[in-house]
Coordinates of C-alpha atoms (C1' of nucleotides) and ligand atoms in Angstrom, one line a residue:
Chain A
X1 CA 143.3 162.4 78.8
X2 CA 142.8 161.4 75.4
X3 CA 140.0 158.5 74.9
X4 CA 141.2 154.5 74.6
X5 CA 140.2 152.2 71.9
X6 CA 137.5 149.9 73.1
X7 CA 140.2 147.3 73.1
X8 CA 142.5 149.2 75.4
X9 CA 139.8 149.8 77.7
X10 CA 139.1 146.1 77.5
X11 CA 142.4 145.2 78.6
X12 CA 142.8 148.0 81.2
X13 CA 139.4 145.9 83.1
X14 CA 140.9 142.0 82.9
X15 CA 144.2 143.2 83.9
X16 CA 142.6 145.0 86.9
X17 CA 140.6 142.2 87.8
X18 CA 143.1 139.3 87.1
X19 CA 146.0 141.7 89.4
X20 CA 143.2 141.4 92.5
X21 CA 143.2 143.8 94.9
X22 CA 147.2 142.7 95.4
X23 CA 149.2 144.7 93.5
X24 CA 150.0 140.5 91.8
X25 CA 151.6 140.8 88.0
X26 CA 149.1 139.2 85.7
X27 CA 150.7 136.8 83.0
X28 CA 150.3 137.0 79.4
X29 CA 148.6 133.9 79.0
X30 CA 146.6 134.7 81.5
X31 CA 145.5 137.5 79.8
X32 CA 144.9 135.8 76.7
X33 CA 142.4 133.5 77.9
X34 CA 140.1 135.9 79.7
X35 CA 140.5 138.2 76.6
X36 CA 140.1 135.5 74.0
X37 CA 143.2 136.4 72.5
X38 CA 146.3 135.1 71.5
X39 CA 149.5 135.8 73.7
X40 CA 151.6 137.2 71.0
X41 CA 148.4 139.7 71.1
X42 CA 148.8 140.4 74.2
X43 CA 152.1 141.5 74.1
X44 CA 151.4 143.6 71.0
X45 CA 149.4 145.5 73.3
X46 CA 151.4 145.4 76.6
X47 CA 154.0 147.4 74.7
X48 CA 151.5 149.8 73.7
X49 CA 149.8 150.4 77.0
X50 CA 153.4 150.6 78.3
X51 CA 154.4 153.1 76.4
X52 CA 151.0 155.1 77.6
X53 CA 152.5 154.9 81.0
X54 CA 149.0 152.6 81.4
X55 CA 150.9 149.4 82.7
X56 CA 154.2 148.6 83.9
X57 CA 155.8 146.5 81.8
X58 CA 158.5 143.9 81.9
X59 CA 159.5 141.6 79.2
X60 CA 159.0 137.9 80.4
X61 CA 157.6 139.3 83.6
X62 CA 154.1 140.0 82.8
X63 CA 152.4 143.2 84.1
X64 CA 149.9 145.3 86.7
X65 CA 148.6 148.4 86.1
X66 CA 150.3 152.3 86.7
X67 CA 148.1 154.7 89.2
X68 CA 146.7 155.9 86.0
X69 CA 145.4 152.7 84.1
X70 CA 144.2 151.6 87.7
X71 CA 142.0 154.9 87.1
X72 CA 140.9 154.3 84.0
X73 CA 139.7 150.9 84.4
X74 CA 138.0 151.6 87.7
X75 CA 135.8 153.9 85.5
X76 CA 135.2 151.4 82.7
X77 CA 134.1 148.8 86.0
X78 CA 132.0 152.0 87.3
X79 CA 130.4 152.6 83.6
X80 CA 129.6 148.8 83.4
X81 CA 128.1 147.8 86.8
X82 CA 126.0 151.1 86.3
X83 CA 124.8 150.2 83.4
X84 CA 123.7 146.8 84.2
X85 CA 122.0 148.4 87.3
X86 CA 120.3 150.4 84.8
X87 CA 119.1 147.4 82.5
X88 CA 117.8 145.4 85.9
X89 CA 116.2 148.2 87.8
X90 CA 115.0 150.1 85.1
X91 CA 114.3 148.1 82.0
X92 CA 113.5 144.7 83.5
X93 CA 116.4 142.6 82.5
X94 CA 117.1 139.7 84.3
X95 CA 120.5 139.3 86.1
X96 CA 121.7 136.9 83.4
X97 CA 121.0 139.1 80.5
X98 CA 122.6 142.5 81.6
X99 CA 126.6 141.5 80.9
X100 CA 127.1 141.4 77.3
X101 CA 125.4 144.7 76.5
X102 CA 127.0 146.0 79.2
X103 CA 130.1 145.2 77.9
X104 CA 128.7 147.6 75.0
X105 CA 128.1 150.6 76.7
X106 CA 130.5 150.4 79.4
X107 CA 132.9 151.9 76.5
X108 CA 130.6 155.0 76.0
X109 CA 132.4 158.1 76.8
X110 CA 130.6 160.9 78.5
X111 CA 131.1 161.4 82.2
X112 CA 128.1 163.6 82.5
X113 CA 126.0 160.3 81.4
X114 CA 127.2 158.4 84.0
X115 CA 127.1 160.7 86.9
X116 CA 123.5 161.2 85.4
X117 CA 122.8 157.6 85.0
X118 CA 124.0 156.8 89.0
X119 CA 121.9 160.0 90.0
X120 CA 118.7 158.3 87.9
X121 CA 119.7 155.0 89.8
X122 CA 119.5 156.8 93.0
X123 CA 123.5 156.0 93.9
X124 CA 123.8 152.9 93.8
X125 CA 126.4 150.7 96.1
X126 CA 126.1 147.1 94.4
X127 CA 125.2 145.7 90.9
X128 CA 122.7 142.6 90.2
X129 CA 125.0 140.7 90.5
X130 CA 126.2 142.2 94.1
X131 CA 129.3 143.6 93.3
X132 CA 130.2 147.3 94.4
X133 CA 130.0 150.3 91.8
X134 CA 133.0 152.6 92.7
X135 CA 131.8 156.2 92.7
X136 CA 132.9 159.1 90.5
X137 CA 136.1 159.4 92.5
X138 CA 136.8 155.5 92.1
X139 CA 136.5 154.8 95.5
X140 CA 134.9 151.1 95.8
X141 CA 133.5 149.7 99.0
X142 CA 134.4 146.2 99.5
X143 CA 131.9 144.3 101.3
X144 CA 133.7 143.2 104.3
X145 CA 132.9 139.7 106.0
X146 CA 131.7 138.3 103.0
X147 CA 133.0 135.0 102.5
X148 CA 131.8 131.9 100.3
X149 CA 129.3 129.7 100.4
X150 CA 131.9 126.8 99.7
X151 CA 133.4 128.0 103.3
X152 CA 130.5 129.0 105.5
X153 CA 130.5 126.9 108.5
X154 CA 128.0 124.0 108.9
X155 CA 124.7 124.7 110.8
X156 CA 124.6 128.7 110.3
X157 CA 122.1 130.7 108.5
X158 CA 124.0 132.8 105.6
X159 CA 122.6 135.4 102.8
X160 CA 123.6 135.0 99.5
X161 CA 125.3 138.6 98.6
X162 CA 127.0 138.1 95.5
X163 CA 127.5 135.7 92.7
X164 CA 129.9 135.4 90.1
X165 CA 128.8 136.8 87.3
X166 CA 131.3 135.4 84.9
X167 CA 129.2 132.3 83.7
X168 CA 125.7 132.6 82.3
X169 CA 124.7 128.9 83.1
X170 CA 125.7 129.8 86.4
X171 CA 123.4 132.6 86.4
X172 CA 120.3 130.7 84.9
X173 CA 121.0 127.9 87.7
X174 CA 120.6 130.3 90.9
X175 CA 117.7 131.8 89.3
X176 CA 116.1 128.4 88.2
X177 CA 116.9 127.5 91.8
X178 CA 115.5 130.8 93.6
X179 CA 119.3 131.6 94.7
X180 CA 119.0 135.0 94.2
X181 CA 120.6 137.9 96.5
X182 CA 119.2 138.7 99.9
X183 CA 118.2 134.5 100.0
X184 CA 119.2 133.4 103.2
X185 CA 120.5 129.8 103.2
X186 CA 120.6 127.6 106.1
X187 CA 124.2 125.6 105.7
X188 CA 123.1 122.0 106.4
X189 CA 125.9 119.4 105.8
X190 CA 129.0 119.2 103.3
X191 CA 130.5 116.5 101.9
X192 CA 134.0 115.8 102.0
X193 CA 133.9 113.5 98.9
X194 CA 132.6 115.7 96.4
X195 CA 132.9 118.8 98.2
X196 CA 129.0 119.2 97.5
X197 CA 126.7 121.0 100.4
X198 CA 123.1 120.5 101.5
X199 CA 121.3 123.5 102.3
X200 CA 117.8 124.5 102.7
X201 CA 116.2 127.9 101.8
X202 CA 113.2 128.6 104.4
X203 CA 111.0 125.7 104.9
X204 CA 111.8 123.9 101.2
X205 CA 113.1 120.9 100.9
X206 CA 116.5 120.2 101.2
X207 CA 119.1 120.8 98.3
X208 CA 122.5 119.6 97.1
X209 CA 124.8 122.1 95.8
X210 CA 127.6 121.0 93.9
X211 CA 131.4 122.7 94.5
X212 CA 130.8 124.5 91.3
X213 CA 127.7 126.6 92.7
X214 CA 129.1 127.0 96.1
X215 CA 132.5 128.3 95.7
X216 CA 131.0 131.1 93.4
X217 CA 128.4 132.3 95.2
X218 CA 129.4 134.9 98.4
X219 CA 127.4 134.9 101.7
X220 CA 127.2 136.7 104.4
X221 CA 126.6 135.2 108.0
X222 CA 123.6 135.5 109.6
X223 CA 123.3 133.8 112.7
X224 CA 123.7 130.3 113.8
X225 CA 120.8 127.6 113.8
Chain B
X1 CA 122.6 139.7 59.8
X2 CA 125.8 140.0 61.0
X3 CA 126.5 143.0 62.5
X4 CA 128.4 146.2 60.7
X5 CA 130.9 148.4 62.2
X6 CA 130.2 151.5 63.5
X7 CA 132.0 153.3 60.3
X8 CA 129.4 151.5 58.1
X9 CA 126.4 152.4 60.1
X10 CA 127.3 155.8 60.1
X11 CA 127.7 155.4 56.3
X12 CA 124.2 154.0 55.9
X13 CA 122.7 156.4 58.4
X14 CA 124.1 159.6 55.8
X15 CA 123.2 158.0 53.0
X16 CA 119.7 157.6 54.3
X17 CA 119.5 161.4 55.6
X18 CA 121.1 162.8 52.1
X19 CA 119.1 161.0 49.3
X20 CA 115.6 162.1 51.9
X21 CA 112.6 160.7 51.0
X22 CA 113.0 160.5 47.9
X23 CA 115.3 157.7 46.2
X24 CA 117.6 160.5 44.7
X25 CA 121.3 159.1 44.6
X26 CA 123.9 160.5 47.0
X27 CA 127.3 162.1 45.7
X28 CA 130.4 161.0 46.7
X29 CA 131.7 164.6 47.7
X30 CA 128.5 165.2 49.8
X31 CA 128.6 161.9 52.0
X32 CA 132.2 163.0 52.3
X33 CA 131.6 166.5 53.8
X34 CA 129.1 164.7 55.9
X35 CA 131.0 162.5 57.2
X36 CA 134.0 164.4 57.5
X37 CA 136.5 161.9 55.3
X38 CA 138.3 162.5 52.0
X39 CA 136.1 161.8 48.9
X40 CA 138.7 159.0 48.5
X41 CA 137.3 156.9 51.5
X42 CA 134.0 156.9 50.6
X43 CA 134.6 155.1 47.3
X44 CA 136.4 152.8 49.7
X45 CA 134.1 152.4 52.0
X46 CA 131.2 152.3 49.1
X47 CA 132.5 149.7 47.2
X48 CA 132.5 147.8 50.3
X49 CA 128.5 148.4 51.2
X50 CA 127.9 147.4 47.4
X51 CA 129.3 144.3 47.8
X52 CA 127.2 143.6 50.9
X53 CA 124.4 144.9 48.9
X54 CA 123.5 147.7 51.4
X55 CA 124.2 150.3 48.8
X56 CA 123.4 150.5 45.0
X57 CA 126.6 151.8 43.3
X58 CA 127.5 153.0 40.4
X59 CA 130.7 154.4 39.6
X60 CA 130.9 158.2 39.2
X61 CA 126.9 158.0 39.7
X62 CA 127.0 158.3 43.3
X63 CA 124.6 155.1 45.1
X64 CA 121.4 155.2 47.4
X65 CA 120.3 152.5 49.7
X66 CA 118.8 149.3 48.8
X67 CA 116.1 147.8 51.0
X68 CA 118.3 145.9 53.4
X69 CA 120.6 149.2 53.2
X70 CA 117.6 151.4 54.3
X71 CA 116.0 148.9 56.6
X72 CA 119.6 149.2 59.0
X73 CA 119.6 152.9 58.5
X74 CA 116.8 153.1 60.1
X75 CA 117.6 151.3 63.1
X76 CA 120.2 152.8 63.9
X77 CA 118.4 156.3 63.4
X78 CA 115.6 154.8 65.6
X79 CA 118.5 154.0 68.1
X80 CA 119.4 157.5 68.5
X81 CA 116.8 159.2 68.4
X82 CA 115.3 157.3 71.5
X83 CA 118.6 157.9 73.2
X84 CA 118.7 161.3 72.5
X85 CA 114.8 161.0 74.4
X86 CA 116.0 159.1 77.3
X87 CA 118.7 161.5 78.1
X88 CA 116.2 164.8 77.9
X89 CA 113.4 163.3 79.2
X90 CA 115.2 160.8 81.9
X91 CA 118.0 162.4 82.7
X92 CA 117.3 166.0 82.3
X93 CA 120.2 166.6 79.4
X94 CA 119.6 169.7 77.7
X95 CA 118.4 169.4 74.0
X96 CA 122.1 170.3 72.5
X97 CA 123.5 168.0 74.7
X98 CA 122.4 164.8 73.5
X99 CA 123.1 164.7 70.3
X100 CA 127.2 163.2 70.6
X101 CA 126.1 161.1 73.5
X102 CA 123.4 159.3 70.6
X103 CA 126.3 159.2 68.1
X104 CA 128.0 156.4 70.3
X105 CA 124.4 155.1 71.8
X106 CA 123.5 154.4 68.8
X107 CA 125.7 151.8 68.0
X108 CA 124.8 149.5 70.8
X109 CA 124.1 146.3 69.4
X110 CA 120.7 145.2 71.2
X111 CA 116.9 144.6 70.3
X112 CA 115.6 144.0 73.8
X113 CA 117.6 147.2 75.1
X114 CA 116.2 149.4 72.2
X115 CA 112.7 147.8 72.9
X116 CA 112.5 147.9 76.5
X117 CA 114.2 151.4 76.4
X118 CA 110.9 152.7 74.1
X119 CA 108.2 151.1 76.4
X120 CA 110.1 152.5 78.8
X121 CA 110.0 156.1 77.6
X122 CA 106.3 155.3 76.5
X123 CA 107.1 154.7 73.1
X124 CA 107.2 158.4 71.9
X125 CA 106.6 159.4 68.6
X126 CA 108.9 162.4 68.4
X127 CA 112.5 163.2 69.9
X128 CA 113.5 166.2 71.8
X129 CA 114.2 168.4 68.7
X130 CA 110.7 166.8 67.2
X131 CA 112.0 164.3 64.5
X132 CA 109.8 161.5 64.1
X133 CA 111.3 157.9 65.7
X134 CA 111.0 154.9 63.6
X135 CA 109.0 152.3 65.1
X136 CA 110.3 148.7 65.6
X137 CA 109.2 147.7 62.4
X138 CA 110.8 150.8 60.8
X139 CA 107.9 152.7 60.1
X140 CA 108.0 156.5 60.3
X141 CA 105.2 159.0 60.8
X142 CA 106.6 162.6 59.5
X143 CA 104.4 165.4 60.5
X144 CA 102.0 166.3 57.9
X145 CA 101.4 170.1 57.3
X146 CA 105.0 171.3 59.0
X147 CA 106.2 174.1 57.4
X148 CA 109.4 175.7 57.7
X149 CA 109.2 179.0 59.6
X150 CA 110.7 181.1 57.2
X151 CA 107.8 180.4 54.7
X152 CA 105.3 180.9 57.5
X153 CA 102.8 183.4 56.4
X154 CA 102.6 186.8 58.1
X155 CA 100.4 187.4 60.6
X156 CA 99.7 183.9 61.6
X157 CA 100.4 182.5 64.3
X158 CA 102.5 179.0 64.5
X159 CA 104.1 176.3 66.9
X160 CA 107.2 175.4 66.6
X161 CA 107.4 171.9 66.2
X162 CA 110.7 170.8 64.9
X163 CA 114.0 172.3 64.9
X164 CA 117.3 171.2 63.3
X165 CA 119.8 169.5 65.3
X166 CA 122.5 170.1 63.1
X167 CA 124.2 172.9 65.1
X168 CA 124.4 173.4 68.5
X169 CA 124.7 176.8 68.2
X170 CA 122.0 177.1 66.8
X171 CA 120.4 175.0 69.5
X172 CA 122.1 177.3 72.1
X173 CA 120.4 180.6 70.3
X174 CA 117.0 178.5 70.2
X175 CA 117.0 178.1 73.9
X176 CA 118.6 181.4 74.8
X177 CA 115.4 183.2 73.4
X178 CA 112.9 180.6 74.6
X179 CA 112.3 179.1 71.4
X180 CA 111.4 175.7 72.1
X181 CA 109.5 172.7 70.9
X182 CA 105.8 173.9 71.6
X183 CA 106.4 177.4 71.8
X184 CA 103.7 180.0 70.2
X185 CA 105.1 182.3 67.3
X186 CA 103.2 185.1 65.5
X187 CA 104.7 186.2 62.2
X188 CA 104.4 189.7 62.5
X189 CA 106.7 190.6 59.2
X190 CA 109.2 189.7 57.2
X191 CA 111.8 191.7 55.2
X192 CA 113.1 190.8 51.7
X193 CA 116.3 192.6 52.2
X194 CA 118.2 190.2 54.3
X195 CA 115.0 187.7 54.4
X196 CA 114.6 188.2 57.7
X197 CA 111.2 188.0 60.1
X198 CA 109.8 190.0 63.2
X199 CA 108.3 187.7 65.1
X200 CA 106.7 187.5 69.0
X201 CA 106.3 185.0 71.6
X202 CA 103.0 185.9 73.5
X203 CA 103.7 189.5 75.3
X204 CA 107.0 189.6 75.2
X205 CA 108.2 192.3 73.0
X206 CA 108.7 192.2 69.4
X207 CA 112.0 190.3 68.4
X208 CA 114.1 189.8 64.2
X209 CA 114.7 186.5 63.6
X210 CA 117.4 186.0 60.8
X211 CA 117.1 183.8 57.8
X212 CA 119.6 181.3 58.8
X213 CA 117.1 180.5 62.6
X214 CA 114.0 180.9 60.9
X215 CA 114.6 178.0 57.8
X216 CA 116.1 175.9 60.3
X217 CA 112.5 175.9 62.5
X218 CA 109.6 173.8 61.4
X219 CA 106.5 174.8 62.6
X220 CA 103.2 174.3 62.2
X221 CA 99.9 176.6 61.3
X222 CA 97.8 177.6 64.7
X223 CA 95.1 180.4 63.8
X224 CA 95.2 183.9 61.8
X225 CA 96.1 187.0 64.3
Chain C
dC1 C1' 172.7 121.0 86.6
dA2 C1' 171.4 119.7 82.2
dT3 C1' 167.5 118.7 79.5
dT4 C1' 162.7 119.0 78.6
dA5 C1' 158.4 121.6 78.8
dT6 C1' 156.1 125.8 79.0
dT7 C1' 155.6 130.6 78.5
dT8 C1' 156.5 134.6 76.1
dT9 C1' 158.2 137.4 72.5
dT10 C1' 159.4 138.4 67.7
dA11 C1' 158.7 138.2 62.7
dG12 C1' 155.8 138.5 59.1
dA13 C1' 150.9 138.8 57.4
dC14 C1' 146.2 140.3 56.8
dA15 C1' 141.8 143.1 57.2
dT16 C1' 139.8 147.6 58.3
dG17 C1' 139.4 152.4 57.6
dC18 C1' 141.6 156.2 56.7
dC19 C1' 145.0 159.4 54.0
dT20 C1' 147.6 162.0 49.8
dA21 C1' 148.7 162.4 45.1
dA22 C1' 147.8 161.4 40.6
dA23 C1' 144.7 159.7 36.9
dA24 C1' 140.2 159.3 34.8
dA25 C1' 135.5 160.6 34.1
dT26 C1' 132.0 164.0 34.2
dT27 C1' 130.2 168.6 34.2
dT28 C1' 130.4 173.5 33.0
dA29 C1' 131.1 177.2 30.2
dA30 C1' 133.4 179.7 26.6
Chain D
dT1 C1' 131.6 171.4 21.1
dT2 C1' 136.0 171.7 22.7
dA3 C1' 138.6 173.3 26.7
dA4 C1' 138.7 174.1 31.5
dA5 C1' 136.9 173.1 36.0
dT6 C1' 135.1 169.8 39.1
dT7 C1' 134.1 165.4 40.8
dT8 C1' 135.3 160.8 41.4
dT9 C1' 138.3 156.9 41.4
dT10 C1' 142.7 154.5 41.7
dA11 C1' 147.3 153.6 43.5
dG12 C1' 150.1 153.3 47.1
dG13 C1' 150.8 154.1 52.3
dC14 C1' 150.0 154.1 57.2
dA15 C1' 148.0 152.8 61.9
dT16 C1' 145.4 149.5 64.6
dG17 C1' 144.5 145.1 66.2
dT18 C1' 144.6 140.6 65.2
dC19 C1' 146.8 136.0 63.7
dT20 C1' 150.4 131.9 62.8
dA21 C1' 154.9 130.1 63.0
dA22 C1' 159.3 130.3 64.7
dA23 C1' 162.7 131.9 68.1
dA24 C1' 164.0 133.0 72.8
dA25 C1' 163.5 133.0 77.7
dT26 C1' 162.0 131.0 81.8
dA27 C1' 160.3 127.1 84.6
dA28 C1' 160.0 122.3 85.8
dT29 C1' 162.1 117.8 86.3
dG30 C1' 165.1 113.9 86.8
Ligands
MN1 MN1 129.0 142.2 83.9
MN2 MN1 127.9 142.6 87.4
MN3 MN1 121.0 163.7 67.1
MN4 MN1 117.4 164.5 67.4

DNA sequence: CATTATTTTTAGACATGCCTAAAAATTTAA
DNA sequence: TTAAATTTTTAGGCATGTCTAAAAATAATG
């Protein structure tokens, strides 16, 4: 009904995506870290978004979001991975560029703007970074069989569709290394010691890719080689 | 440098649009009406911008912008007026739709989005209700030779190139009776009793326009009827 | 299970931006 | 040019969202 503070909203998203698809409680601390916050913060605003009927609430217990806060922050997720779409397909920004104004105008308010913007964008199902845009109705998609990189078995062909967006270096090293989505990887040979993985892409040369880089990039099989 | 608040950029922004072109000084009680606050607030709020040397202030003798003051203002009008661009001209909002939508676009915080956003529109030169956008160095063309319509002479005919945004119901009316940017007017008379002005739009028949449309219509001269 | 260690909450503060009511300065007009 | 009207500023408060420091609850450990 009546609009959230940006920080609301901003706390309605990391307790979404902390909770997971379970319905887990998320922890203050928890919260404080993704929201570069203190806890005593958080729990300021836990009693607030309590009393909205946003979250459930309970002292020492931590928290997960009502029916309705789920709502609400599905849109703010919708708003955001339209907007980066946007920036991407439209203005040319590269995949590592598109989260912090993003973060921006995933607070505008206008619904009519956004059911424009994803009718502009042609409906999209995924963002840059391969992650699904929920439709008006907050219905989201889940890719299914998507695993990660870290886990695909040795001597199959995958494609890369979906990397974690949460580190920018991250970003910068898939794109410095061609590893963007729709690259299909051949899984070559892990190593138990470091838990680092060679792969090749097409007929390069072979590659090393540490832990880091594997276990947050998602693939989907292709076939085995 | 460091980035203002929204509350201060809509300061600088009315302070910029009140003392016009000219560097007349801006009233406390007008900037309050404008902005909707109590006179009381924008002493606040003006003390504060004088101390970041954004406003020149003296008390009781209202302020007007200093260079750095002027040089934000219009950014942020440049923001929204390509907004208000990209959602006619990209997403087919109606000209009185846009404005509210630009109040909060205008506040995103990004060069390369504002940039890529103008080459992407093809960097116009006017917005949808024909005010001029500031280039990326701040510079503005205004429209030589635009006259308001109410001091259009009779029987001449004029364009309409400009119309206030201020109220969208006067933007309603405007469109209601096909009285848009680029539309043909012949002045056919005007009455000193209630200052109004029979006007027509190619064959169409004869129509009154009242004072408080026609002085809120710029035009521009075409021929003699 | 008793004692640490960790997590979480409370208490008290501060900055921002706004308000009302009252005081002060300026403007208008008799 | 003095008195009244108007404008503007100050004083004091309130809500939001954050912080630090201290207290309370929970979890971990021997
Ligand atoms: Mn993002
Ligand atoms: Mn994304
Ligand atoms: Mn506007
Ligand atoms: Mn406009």
């Amino acid at each position: 009904m009546k609009s959230l503070s940006h920080s609301e909203e901003n706390y309605l998203k990391e307790i979404f995506h902390l909770s997971g698809l379970t319905e887990k409680r998320v922890s203050t601390n928890g919260l404080a870290a993704r929201l570069n916050t203190k806890a005593s913060s958080i729990t300021d605003m836990l009693q607030k978004l309590s009393e909205k009927k946003l979250v459930e609430y309970v002292k020492y217990k931590g928290c997960f979001l009502t029916e309705e806060g789920e709502r609400i922050a599905i849109q703010i997720i919708r708003k955001h991975r339209l907007w980066e779409t946007f920036l991407v397909n439209k203005l040319s920004f590269g995949w590592e560029e598109v989260h912090d104004v993003a973060e921006q105008l995933e607070h505008i308010d206008s619904t009519k703007l956004i059911d424009s913007l994803d009718r502009f964008l042609n409906y999209p199902k995924f963002d840059p970074h391969g992650d699904p845009i929920p439709d008006k109705d907050g219905n989201i998609v889940y890719r299914k069989s998507k695993i990660k990189l870290i886990d695909a078995a040795i001597n199959s062909r995958v494609e890369i569709v979906r990397v974690n967006e949460d580190s920018l270096a991250l970003l910068k090293f898939l794109e410095r290394h061609h590893l963007t989505l729709g690259t299909e990887i051949d899984v070559l040979e892990k190593f138990p010691f470091d838990d680092s993985m060679s792969i090749r892409i097409g007929d390069q040369p072979e590659t090393n890719l540490s832990k880091k880089v594997t276990e947050n990039i998602g693939v989907k099989f292709i076939s085995k080689l």
